[in-house]
PDB file of C-alpha atoms in Angstrom:
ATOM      1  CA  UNK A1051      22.321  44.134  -0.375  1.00 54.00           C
ATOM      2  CA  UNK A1052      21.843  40.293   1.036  1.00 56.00           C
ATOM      3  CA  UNK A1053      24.814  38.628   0.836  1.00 50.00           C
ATOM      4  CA  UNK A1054      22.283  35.420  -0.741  1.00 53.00           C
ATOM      5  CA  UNK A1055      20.926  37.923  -3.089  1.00 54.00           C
ATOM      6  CA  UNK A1056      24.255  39.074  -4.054  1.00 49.00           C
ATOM      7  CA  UNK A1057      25.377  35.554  -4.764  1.00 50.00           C
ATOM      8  CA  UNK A1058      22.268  34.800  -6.837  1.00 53.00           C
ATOM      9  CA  UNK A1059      23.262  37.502  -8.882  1.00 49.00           C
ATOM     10  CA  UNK A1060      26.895  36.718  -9.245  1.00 49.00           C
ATOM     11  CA  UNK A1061      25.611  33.051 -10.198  1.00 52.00           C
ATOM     12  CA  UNK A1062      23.336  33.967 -12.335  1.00 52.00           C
ATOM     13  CA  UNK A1063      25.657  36.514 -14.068  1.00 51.00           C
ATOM     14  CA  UNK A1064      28.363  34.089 -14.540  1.00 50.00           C
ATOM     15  CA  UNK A1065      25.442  31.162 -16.320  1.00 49.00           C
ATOM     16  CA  UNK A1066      23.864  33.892 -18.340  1.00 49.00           C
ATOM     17  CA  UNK A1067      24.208  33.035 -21.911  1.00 45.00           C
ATOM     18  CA  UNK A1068      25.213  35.823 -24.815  1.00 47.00           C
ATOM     19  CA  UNK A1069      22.163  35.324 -26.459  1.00 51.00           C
ATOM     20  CA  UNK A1070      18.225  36.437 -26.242  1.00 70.00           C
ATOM     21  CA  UNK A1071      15.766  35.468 -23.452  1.00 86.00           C
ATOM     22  CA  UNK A1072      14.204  32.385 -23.736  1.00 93.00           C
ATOM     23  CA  UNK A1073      10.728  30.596 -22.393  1.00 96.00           C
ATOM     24  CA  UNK A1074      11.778  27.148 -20.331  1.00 97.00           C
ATOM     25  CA  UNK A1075       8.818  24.817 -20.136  1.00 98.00           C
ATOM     26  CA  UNK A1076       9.333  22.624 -17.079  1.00 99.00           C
ATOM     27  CA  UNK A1077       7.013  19.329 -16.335  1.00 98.00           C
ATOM     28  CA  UNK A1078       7.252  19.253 -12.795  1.00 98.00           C
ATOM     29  CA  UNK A1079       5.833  16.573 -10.240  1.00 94.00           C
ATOM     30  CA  UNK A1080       2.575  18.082  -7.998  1.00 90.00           C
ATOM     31  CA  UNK A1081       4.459  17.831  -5.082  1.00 90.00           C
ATOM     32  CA  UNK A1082       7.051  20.147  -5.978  1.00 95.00           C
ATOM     33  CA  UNK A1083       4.987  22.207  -7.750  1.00 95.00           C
ATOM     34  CA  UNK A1084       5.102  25.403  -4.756  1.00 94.00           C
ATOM     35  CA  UNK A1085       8.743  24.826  -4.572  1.00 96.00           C
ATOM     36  CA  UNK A1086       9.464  25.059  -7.540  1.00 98.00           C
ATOM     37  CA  UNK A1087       7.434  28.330  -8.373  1.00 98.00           C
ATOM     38  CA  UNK A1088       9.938  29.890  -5.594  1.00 97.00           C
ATOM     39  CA  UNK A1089      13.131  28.828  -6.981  1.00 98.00           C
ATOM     40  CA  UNK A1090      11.685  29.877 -10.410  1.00 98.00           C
ATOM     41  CA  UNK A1091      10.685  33.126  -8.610  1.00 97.00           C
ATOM     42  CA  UNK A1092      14.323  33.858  -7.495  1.00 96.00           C
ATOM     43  CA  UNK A1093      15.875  32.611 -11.240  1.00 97.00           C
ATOM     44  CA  UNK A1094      13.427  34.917 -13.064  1.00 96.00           C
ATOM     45  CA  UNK A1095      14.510  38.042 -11.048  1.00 94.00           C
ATOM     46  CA  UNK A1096      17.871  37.677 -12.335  1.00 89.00           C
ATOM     47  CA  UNK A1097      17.833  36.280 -15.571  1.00 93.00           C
ATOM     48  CA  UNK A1098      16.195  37.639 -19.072  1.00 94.00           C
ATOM     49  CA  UNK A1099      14.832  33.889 -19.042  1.00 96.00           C
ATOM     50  CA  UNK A1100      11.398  33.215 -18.240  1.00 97.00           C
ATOM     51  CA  UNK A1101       9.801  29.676 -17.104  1.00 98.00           C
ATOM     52  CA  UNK A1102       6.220  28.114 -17.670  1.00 98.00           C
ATOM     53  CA  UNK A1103       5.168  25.314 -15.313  1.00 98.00           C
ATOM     54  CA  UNK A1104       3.522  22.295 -16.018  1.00 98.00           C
ATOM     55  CA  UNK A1105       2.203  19.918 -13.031  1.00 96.00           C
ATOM     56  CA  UNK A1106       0.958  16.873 -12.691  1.00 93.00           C
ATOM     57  CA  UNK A1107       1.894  13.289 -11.629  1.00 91.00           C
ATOM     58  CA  UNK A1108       5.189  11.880 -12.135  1.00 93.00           C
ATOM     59  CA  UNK A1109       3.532   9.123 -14.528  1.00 92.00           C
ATOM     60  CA  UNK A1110       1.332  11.470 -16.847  1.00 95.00           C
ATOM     61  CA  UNK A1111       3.819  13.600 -17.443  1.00 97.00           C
ATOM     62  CA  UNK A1112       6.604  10.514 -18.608  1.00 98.00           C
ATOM     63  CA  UNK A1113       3.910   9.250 -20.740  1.00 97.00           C
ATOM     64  CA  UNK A1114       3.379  12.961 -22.515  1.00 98.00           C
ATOM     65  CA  UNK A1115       6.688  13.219 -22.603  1.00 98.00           C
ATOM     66  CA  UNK A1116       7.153   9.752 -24.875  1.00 97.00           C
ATOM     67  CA  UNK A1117       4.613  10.973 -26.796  1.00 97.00           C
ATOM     68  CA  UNK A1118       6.121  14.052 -27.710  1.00 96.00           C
ATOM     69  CA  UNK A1119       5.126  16.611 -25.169  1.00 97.00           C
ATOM     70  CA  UNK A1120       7.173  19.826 -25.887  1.00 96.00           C
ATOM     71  CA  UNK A1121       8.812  20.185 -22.599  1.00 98.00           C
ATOM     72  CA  UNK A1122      12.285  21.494 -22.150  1.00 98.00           C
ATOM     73  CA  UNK A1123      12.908  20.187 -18.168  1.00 99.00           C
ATOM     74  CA  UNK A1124      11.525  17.230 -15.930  1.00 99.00           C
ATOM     75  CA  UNK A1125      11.592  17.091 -12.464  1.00 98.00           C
ATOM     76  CA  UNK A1126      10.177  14.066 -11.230  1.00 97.00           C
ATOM     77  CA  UNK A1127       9.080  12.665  -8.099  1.00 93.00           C
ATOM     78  CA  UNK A1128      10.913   9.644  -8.738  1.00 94.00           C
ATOM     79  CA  UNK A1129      14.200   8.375 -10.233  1.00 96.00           C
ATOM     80  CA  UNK A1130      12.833   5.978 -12.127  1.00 96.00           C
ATOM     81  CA  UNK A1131      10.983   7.302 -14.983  1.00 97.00           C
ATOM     82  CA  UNK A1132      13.941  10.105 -15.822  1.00 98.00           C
ATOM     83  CA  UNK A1133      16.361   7.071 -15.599  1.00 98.00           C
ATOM     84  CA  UNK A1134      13.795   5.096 -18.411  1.00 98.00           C
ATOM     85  CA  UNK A1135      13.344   8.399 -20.611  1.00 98.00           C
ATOM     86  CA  UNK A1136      17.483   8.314 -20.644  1.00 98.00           C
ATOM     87  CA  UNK A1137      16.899   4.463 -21.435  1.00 98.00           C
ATOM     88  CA  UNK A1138      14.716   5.766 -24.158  1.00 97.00           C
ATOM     89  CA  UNK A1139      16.954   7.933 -25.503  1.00 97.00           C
ATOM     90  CA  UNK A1140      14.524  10.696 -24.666  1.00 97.00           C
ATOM     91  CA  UNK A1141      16.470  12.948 -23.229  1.00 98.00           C
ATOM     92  CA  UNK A1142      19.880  14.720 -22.974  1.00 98.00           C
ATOM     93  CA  UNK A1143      23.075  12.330 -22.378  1.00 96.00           C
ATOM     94  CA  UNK A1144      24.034  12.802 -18.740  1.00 96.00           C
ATOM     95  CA  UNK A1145      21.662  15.266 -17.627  1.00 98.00           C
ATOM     96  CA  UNK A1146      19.820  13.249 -14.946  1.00 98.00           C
ATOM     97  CA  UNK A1147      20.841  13.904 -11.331  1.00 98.00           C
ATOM     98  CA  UNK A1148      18.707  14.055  -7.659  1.00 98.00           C
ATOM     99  CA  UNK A1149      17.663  17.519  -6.626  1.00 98.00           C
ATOM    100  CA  UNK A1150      15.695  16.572  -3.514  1.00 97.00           C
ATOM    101  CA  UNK A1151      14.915  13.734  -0.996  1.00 95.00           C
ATOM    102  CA  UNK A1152      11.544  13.969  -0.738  1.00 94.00           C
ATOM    103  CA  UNK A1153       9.331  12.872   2.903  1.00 94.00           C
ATOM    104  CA  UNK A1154       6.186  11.261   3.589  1.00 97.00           C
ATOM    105  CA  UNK A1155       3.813  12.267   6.972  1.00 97.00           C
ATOM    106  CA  UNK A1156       0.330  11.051   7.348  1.00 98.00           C
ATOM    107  CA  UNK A1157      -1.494  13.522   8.379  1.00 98.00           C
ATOM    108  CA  UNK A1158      -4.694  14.837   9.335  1.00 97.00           C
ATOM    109  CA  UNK A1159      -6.513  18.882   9.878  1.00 97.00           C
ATOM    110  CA  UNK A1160      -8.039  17.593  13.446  1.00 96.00           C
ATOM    111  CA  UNK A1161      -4.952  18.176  16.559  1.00 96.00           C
ATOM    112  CA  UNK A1162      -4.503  15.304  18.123  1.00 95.00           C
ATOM    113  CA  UNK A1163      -5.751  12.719  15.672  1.00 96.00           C
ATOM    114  CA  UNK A1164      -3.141  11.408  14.381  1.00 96.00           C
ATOM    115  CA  UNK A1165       0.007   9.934  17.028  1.00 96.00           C
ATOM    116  CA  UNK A1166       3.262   9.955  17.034  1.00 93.00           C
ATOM    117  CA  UNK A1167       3.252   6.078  15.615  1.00 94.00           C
ATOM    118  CA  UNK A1168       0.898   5.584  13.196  1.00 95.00           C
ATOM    119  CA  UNK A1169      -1.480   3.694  15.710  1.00 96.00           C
ATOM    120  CA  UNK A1170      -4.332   5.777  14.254  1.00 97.00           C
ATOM    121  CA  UNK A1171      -4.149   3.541  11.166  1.00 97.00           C
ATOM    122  CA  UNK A1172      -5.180   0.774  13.111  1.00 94.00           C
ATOM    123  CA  UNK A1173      -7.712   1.827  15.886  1.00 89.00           C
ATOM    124  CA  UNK A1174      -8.909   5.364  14.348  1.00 79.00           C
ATOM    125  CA  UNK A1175     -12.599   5.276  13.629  1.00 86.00           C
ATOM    126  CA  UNK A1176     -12.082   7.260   9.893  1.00 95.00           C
ATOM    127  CA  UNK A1177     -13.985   6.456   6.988  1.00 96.00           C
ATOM    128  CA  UNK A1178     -11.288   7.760   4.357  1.00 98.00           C
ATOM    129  CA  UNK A1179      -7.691   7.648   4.113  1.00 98.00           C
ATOM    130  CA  UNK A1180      -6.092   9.434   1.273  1.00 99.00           C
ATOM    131  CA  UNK A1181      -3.275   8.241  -0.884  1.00 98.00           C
ATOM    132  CA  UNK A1182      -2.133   8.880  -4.375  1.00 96.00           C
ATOM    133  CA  UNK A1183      -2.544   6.065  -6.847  1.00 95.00           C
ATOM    134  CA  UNK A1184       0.485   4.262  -6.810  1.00 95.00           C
ATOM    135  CA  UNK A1185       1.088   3.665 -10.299  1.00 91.00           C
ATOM    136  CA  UNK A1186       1.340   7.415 -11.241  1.00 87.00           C
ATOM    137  CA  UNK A1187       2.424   9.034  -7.793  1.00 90.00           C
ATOM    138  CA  UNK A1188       5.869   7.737  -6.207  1.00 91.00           C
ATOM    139  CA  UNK A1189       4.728   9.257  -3.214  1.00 94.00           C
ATOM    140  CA  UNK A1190       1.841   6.939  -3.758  1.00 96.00           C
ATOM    141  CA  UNK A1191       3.954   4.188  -3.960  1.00 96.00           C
ATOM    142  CA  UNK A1192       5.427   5.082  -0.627  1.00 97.00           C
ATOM    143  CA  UNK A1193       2.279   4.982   1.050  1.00 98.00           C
ATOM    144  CA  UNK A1194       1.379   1.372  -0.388  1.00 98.00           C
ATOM    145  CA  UNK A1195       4.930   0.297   0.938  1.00 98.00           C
ATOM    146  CA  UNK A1196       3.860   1.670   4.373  1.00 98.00           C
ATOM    147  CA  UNK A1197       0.250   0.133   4.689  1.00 98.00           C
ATOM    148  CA  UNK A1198       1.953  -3.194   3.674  1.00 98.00           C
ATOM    149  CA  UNK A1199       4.723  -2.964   6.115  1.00 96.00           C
ATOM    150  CA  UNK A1200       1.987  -2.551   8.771  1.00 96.00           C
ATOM    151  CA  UNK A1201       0.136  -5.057   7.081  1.00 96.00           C
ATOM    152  CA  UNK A1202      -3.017  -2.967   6.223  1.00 97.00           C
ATOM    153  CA  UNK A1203      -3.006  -2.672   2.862  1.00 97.00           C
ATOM    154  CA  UNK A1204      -5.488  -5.025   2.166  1.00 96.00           C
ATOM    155  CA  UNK A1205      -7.498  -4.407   5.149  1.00 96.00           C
ATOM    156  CA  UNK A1206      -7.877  -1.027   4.490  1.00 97.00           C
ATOM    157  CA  UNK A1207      -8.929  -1.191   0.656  1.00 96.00           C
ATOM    158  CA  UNK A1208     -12.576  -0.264   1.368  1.00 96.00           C
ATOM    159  CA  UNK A1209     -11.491   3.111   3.301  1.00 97.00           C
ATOM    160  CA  UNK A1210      -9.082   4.096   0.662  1.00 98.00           C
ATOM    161  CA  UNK A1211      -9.638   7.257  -1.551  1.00 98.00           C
ATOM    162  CA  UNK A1212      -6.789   7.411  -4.010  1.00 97.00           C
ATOM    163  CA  UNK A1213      -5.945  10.786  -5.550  1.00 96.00           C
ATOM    164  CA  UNK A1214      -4.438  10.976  -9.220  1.00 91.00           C
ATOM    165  CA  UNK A1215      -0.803  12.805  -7.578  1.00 90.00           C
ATOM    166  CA  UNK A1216      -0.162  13.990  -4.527  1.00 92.00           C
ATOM    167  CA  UNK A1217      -2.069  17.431  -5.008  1.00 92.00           C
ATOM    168  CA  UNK A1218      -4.951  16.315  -4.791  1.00 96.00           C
ATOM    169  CA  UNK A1219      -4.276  13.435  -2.494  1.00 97.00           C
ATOM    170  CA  UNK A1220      -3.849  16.870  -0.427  1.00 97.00           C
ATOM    171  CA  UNK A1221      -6.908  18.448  -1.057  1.00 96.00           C
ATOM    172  CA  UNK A1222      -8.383  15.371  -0.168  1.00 98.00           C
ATOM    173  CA  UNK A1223      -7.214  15.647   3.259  1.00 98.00           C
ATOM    174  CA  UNK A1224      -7.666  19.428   3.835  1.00 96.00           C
ATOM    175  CA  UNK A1225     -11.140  19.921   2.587  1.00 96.00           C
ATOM    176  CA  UNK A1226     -12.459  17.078   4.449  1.00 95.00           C
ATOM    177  CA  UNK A1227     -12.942  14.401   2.222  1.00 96.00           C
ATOM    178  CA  UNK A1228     -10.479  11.987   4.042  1.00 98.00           C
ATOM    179  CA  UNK A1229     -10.068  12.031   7.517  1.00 97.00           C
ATOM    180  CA  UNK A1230      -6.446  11.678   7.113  1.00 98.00           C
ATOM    181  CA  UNK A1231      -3.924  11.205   4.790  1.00 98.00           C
ATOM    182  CA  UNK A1232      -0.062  10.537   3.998  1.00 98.00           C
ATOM    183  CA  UNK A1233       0.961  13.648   1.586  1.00 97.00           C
ATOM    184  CA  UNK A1234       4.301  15.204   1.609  1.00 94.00           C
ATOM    185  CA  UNK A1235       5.818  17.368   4.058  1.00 94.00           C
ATOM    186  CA  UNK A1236       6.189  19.725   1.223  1.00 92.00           C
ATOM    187  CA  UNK A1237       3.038  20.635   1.186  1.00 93.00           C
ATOM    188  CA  UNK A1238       2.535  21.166   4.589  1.00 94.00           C
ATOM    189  CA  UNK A1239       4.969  24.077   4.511  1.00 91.00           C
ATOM    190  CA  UNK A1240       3.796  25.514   1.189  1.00 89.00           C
ATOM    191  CA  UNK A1241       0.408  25.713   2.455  1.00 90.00           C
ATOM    192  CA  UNK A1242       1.502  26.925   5.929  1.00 87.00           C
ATOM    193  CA  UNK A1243      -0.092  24.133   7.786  1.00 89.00           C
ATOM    194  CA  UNK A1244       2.832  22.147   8.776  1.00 81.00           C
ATOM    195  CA  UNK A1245       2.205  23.447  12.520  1.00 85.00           C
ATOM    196  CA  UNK A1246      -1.713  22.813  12.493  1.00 90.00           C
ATOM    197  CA  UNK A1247      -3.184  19.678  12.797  1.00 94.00           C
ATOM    198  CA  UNK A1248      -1.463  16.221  13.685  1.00 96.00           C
ATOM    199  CA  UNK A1249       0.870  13.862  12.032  1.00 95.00           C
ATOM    200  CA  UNK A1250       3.132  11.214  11.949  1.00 97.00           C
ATOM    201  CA  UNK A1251       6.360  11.601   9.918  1.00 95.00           C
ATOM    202  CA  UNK A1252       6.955   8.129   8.925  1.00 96.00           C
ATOM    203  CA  UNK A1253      10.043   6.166   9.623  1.00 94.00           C
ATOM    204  CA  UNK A1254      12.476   5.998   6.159  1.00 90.00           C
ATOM    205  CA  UNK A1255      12.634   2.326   6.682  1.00 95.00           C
ATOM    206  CA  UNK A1256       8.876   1.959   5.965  1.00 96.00           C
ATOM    207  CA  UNK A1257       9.287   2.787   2.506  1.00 97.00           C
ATOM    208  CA  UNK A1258      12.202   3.430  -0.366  1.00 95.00           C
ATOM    209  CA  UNK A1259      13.512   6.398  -0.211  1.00 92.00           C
ATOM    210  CA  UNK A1260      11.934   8.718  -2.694  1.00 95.00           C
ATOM    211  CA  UNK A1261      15.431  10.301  -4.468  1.00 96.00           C
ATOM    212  CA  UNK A1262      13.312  13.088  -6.881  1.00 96.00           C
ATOM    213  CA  UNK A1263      15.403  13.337 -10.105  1.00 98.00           C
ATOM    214  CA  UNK A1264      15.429  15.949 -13.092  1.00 98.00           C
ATOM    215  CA  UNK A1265      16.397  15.114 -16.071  1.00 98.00           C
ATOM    216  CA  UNK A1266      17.373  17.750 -19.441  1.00 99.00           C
ATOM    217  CA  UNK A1267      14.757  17.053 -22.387  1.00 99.00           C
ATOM    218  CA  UNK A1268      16.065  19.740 -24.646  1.00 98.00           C
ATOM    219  CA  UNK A1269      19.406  21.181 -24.811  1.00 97.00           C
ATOM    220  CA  UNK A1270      19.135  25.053 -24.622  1.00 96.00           C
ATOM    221  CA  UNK A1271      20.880  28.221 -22.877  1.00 96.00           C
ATOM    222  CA  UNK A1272      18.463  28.634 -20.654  1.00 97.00           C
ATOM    223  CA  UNK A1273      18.098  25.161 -19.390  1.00 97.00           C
ATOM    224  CA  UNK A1274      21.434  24.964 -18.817  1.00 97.00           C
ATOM    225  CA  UNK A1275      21.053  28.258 -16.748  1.00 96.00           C
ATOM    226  CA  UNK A1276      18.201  26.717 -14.707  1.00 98.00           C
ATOM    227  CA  UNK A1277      19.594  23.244 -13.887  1.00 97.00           C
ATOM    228  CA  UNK A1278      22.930  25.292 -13.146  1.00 96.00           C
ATOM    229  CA  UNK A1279      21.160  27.483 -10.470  1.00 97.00           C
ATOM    230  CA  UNK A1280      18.553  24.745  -8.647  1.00 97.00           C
ATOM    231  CA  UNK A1281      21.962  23.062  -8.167  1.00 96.00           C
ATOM    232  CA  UNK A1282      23.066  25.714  -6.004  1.00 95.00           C
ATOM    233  CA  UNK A1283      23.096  26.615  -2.360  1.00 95.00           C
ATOM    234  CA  UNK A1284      21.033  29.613  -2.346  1.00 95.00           C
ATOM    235  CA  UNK A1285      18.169  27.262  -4.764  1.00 96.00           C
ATOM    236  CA  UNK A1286      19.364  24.412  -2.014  1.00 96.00           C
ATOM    237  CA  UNK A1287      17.980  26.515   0.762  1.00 96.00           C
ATOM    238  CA  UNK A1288      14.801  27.139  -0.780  1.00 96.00           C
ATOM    239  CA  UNK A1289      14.047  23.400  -0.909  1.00 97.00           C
ATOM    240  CA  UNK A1290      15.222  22.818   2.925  1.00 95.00           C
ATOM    241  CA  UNK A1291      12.983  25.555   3.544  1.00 94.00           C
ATOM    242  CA  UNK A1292       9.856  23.924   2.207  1.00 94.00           C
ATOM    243  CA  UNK A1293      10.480  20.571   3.852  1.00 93.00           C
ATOM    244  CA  UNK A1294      12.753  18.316   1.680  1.00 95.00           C
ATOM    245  CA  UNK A1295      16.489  17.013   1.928  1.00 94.00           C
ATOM    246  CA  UNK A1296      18.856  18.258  -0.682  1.00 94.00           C
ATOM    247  CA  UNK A1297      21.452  15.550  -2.081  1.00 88.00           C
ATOM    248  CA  UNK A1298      24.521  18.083  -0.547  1.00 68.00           C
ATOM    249  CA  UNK A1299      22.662  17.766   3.311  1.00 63.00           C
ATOM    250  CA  UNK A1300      22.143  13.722   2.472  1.00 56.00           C
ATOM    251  CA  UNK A1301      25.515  13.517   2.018  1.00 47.00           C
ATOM    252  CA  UNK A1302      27.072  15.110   5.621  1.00 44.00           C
TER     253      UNK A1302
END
């Protein structure tokens, strides 16, 4: 046996509560939607628990949560609306803590389009860019901070096509739609195209850093058992391997 999978299990073993299986309903942010699914994937074969997903943009989902949404987890694509639900007194006391560094590329399906520094933004002949809307997508919000560092933004308001979250910022790009984009790196590597196409990872001091947070919405065995393993190294590795920097790595 693995010496990882024979850690998961130990892990696993040692969170298990002494009670019945439970159903975990996670809200998670689009972007770390495929990521997620695999650490779930790994938790699942080793724990009576099971987990349903729920994705969407970071905004939507903090709004159905104040409303009432029965979710039990939240992982965000931002810290700032798990830090405002705490505010609220929406969720658990002391539950909210990064999981991931998240990374923005623009990118684009056609080799060669996009360089090395972004020059494409200013001399590429493309009718759409995609972005996610700001107000609901933090990696949205990094893009706007980008454009305006170049001093674009504004220029570049006709050629914009903004997607509700980052997924479908994506499928903007990869269908066509937009020329280019800036989606995560994420995605690239859950949809195996990090290695076709061009793009430009952009510089960290373009934009704030986007510190994904999760935050406990209802105190239960099994979310206790989840949080406890996606703070792990084996759950760590999963999230290197689909393109994003874990709070341990940040911190060498």
């Amino acid at each position: 046996m693995p010496v990882t999978r024979l850690y998961t299990i130990v892990l696993l073993l040692l969170v298990a509560p002494l009670c019945s299986a439970e159903t975990l309903r996670v809200a998670v942010a689009s972007n770390f939607k495929t990521t997620l699914e695999a650490v779930v994937e790994e938790f699942e074969a080793n724990s009576e628990h099971r987990v349903i997903i729920a994705s969407g943009s970071t905004g939507k989902h903090y709004a159905q949560i104040r409303n009432g949404a029965p979710f039990d987890l939240f992982f965000a694509a931002d810290a700032r609306r798990p830090r405002l639900l705490e505010q609220q007194g929406h969720s658990v006391a002391d539950s909210r803590f990064t999981y991931a560094i998240g990374k923005l590329v623009l990118w684009s399906p056609q080799p060669g389009y996009v360089d090395d520094k972004g020059q494409v933004l200013e001399t590429g002949t493309f009718r759409r860019l995609a972005m996610a809307n700001p107000r609901l997508a933090p990696y949205g919000l990094a893009a706007k901070q980008v454009l305006q560092q170049r001093g674009l933004y504004e220029r570049l308001q006709s050629r914009l096509v903004r997607g509700e979250n980052i997924a479908q910022t994506f499928q903007f790009v990869a269908t066509g739609n937009a020329q280019l984009g800036f989606v995560a790196l994420s995605q690239l590597h859950a949809s195996g195209l990090a290695r076709q196409g061009s793009l430009w990872t952009l510089p960290e001091s373009l934009y704030d850093p986007i510190e994904q947070q999760a935050v406990m919405l209802n105190d239960t065995p099994a979310a206790r058992a989840f949080l406890t393993y996606i703070k792990s190294e084996p759950a760590g590795r999963i999230l290197r391997r689909f393109g994003y920097a874990t709070p341990s790595q940040e911190g060498q």
